[in-house]
GROMACS .gro file of C-alpha atoms in nm:
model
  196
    1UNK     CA    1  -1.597  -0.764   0.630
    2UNK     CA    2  -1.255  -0.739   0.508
    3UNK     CA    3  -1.069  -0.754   0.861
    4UNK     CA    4  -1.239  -1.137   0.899
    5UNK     CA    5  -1.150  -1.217   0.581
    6UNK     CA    6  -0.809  -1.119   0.636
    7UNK     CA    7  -0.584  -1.364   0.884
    8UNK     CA    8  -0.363  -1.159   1.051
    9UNK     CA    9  -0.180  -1.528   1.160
   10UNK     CA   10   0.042  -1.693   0.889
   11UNK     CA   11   0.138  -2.020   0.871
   12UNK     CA   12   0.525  -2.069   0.919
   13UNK     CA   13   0.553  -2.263   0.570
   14UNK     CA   14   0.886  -2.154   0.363
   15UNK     CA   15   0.823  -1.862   0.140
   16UNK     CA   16   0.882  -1.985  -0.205
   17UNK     CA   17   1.113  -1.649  -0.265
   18UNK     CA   18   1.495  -1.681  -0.264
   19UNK     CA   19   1.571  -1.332  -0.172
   20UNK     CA   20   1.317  -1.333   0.153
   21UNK     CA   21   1.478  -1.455   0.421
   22UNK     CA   22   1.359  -1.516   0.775
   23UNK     CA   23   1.612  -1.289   0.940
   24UNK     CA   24   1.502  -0.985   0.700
   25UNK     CA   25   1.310  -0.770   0.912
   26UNK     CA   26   1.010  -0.791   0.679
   27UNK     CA   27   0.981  -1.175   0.653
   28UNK     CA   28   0.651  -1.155   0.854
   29UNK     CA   29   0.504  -0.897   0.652
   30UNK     CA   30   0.595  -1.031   0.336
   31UNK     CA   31   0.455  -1.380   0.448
   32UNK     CA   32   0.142  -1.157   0.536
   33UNK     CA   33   0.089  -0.990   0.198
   34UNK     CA   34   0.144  -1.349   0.007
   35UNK     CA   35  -0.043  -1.590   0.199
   36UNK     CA   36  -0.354  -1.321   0.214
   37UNK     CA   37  -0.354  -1.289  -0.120
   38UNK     CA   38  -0.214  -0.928  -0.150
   39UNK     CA   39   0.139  -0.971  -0.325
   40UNK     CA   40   0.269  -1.204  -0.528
   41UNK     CA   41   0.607  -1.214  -0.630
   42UNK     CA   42   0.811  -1.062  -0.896
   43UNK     CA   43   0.851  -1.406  -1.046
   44UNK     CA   44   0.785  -1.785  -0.863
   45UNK     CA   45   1.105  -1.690  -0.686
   46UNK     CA   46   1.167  -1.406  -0.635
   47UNK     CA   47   0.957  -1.097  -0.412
   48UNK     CA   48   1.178  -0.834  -0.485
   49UNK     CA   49   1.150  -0.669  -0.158
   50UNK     CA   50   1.377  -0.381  -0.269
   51UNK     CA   51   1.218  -0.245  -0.579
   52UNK     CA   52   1.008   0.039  -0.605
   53UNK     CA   53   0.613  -0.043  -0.563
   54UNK     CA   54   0.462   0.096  -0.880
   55UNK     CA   55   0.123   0.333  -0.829
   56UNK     CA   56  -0.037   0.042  -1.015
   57UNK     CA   57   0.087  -0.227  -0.817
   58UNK     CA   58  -0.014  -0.016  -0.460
   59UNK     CA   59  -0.382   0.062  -0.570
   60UNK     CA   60  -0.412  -0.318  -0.725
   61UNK     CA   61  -0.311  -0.413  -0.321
   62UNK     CA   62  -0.540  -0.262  -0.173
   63UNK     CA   63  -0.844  -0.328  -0.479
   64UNK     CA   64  -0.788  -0.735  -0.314
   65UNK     CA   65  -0.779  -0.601   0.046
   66UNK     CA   66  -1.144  -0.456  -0.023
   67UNK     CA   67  -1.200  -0.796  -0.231
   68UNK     CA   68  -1.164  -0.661  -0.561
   69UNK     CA   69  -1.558  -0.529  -0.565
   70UNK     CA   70  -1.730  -0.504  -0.920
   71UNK     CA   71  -1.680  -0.173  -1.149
   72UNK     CA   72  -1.853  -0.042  -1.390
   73UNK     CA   73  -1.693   0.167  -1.673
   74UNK     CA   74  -1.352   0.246  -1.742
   75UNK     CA   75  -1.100   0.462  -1.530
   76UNK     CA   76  -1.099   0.765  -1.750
   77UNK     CA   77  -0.706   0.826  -1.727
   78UNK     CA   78  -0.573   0.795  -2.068
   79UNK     CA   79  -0.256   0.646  -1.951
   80UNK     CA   80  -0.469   0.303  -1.801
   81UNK     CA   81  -0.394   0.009  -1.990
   82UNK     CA   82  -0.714  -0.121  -2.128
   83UNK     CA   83  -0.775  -0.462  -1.968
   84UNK     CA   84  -0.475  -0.426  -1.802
   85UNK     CA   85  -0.409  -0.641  -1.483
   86UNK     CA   86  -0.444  -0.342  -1.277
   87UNK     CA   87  -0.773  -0.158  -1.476
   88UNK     CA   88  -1.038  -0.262  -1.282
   89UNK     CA   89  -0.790  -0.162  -0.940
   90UNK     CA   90  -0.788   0.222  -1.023
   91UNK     CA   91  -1.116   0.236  -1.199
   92UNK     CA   92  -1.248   0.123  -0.785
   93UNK     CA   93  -0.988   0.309  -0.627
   94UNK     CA   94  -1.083   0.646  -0.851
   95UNK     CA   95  -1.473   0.610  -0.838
   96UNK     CA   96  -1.396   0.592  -0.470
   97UNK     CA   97  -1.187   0.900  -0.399
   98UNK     CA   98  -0.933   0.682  -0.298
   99UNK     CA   99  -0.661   0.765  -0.568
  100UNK     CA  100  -0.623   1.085  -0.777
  101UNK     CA  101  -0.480   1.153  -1.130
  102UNK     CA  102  -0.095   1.262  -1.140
  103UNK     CA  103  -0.311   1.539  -1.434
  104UNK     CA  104  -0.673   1.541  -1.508
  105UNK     CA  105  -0.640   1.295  -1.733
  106UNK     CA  106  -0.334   1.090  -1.660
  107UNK     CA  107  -0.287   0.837  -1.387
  108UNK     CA  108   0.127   0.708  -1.445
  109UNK     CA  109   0.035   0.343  -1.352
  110UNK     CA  110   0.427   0.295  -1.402
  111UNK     CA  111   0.532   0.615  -1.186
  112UNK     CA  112   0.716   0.484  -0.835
  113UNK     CA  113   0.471   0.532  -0.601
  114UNK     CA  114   0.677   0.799  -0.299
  115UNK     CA  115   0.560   0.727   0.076
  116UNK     CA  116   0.393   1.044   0.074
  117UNK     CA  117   0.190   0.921  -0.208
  118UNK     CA  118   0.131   0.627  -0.022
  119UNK     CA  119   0.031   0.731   0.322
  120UNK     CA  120  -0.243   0.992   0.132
  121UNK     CA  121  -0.362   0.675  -0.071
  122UNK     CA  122  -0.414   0.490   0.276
  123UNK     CA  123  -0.527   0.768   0.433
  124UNK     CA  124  -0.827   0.785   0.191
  125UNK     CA  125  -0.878   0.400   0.167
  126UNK     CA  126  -0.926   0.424   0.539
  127UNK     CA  127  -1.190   0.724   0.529
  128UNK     CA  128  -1.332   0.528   0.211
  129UNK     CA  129  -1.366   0.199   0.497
  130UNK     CA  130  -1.492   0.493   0.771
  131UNK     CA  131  -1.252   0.416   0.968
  132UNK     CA  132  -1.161   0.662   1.200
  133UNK     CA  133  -0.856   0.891   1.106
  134UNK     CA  134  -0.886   1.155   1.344
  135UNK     CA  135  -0.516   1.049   1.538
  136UNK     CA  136  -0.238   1.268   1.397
  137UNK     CA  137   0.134   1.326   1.523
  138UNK     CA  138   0.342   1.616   1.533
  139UNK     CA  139   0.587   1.554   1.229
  140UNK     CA  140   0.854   1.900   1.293
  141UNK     CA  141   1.031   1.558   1.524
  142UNK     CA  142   1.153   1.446   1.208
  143UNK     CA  143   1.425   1.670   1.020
  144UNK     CA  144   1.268   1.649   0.668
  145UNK     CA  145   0.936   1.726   0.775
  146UNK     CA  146   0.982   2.078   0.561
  147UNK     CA  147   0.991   1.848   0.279
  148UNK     CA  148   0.643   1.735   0.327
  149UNK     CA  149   0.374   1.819   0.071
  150UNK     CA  150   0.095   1.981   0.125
  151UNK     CA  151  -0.176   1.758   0.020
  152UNK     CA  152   0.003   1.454   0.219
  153UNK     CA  153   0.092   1.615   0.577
  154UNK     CA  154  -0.267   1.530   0.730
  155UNK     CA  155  -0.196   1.164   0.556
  156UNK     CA  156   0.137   1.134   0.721
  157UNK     CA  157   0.080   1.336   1.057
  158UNK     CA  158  -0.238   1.013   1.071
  159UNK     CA  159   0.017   0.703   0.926
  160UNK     CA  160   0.273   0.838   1.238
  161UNK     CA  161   0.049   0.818   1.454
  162UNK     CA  162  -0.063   0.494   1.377
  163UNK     CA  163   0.250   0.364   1.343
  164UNK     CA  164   0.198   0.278   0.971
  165UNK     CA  165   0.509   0.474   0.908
  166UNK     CA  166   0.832   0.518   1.108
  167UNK     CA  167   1.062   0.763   0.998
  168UNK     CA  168   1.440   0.638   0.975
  169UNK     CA  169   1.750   0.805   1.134
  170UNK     CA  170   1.507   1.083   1.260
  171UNK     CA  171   1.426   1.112   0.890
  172UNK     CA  172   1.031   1.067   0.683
  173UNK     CA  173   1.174   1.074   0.336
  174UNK     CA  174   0.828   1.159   0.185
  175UNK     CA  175   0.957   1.175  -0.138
  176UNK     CA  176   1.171   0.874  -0.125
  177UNK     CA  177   1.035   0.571  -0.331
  178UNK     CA  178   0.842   0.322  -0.129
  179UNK     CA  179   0.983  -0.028  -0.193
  180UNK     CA  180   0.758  -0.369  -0.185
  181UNK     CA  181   0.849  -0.478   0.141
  182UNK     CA  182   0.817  -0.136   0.296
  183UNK     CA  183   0.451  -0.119   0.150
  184UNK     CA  184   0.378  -0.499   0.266
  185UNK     CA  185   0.486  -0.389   0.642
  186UNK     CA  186   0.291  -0.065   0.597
  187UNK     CA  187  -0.014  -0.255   0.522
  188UNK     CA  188   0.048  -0.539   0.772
  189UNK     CA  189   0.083  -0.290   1.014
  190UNK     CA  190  -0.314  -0.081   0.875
  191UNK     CA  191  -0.488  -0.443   0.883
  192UNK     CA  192  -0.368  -0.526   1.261
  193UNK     CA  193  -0.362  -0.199   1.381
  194UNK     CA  194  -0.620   0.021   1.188
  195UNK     CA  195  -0.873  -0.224   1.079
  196UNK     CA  196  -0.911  -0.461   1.364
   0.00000   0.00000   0.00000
């Protein structure tokens, strides 16, 4: 299964990236998502641990968490690069329920990826692994929690719970962009916590 495959231990080689440090709060979970295989950087130096994950980019994480499975056909959003690096990704994570179009026919591969977005895309990667994702936490502590969509709140009210997500200064930002190293502790925190 994926959780063996995964090591949730990390060596404590150097990163090869200049702008991750070892007092940044993510170091660990950056040196989690690149020695398992999950990230690699923005360049052979750089992670870019404050950019904006991509939609792309998330779903083409989580397609090697599962060990990028075989696929048959194409994705069937017009917007999907053909033979793109990230094709085969949401052609998996769409046959699988796991992602849905931004339209019926688009999928906006380049679109920022909001940690809404992200928490419903995890949510349904975890039902996809039948995991259980019964847990859920009240989210009217937080003072945006009126800004919650619809389709995410069971998502988020589950990530809280499981401590994928922590809100900051009493605040979710659902709609706020979800930046690499957020999404590397996010799924450092699924493997250990949620898949183990």
């Amino acid at each position: 299964t994926v959780s063996t495959r995964i090591e949730v231990e990390f060596t404590d080689e150097s990163l090869p990236f200049t702008d991750v440090r070892r007092s940044d709060w993510f170091y660990e979970d950056v040196a989690f998502a690149y020695e398992n295989g999950l990230f690699a950087g923005t360049s052979d130096t750089t992670f870019s641990p404050n950019a904006s994950m991509t939609r792309a980019m998330l779903v083409t994480v989580l397609y090697r968490l599962e060990g990028q499975p075989a696929v048959n056909g194409r994705s069937g959003f017009s917007d999907v690069q053909y033979n793109g690096y990230y094709e085969d990704a949401v052609t998996w994570a769409a046959d699988n329920g796991i992602v849905n179009g931004t339209s019926t026919t688009t999928f906006s591969p380049n679109a920022n990826v909001t940690r809404e977005q992200m928490a419903a895309i995890l949510y349904r990667y975890a039902q996809y692994k039948k995991l259980d994702t019964d847990a859920g936490a009240k989210l009217d502590s937080f003072s945006d929690a009126g800004n919650v969509s619809g389709y995410a709140s069971e998502a988020l009210s589950w990530a809280v719970s499981e401590g994928l997500i922590n809100g900051a200064s009493g605040r979710l930002t659902p709609k706020g962009d979800a930046t690499r190293a957020q999404v590397a502790a996010i799924l450092h925190r699924f493997v250990e916590n949620v898949m183990d």
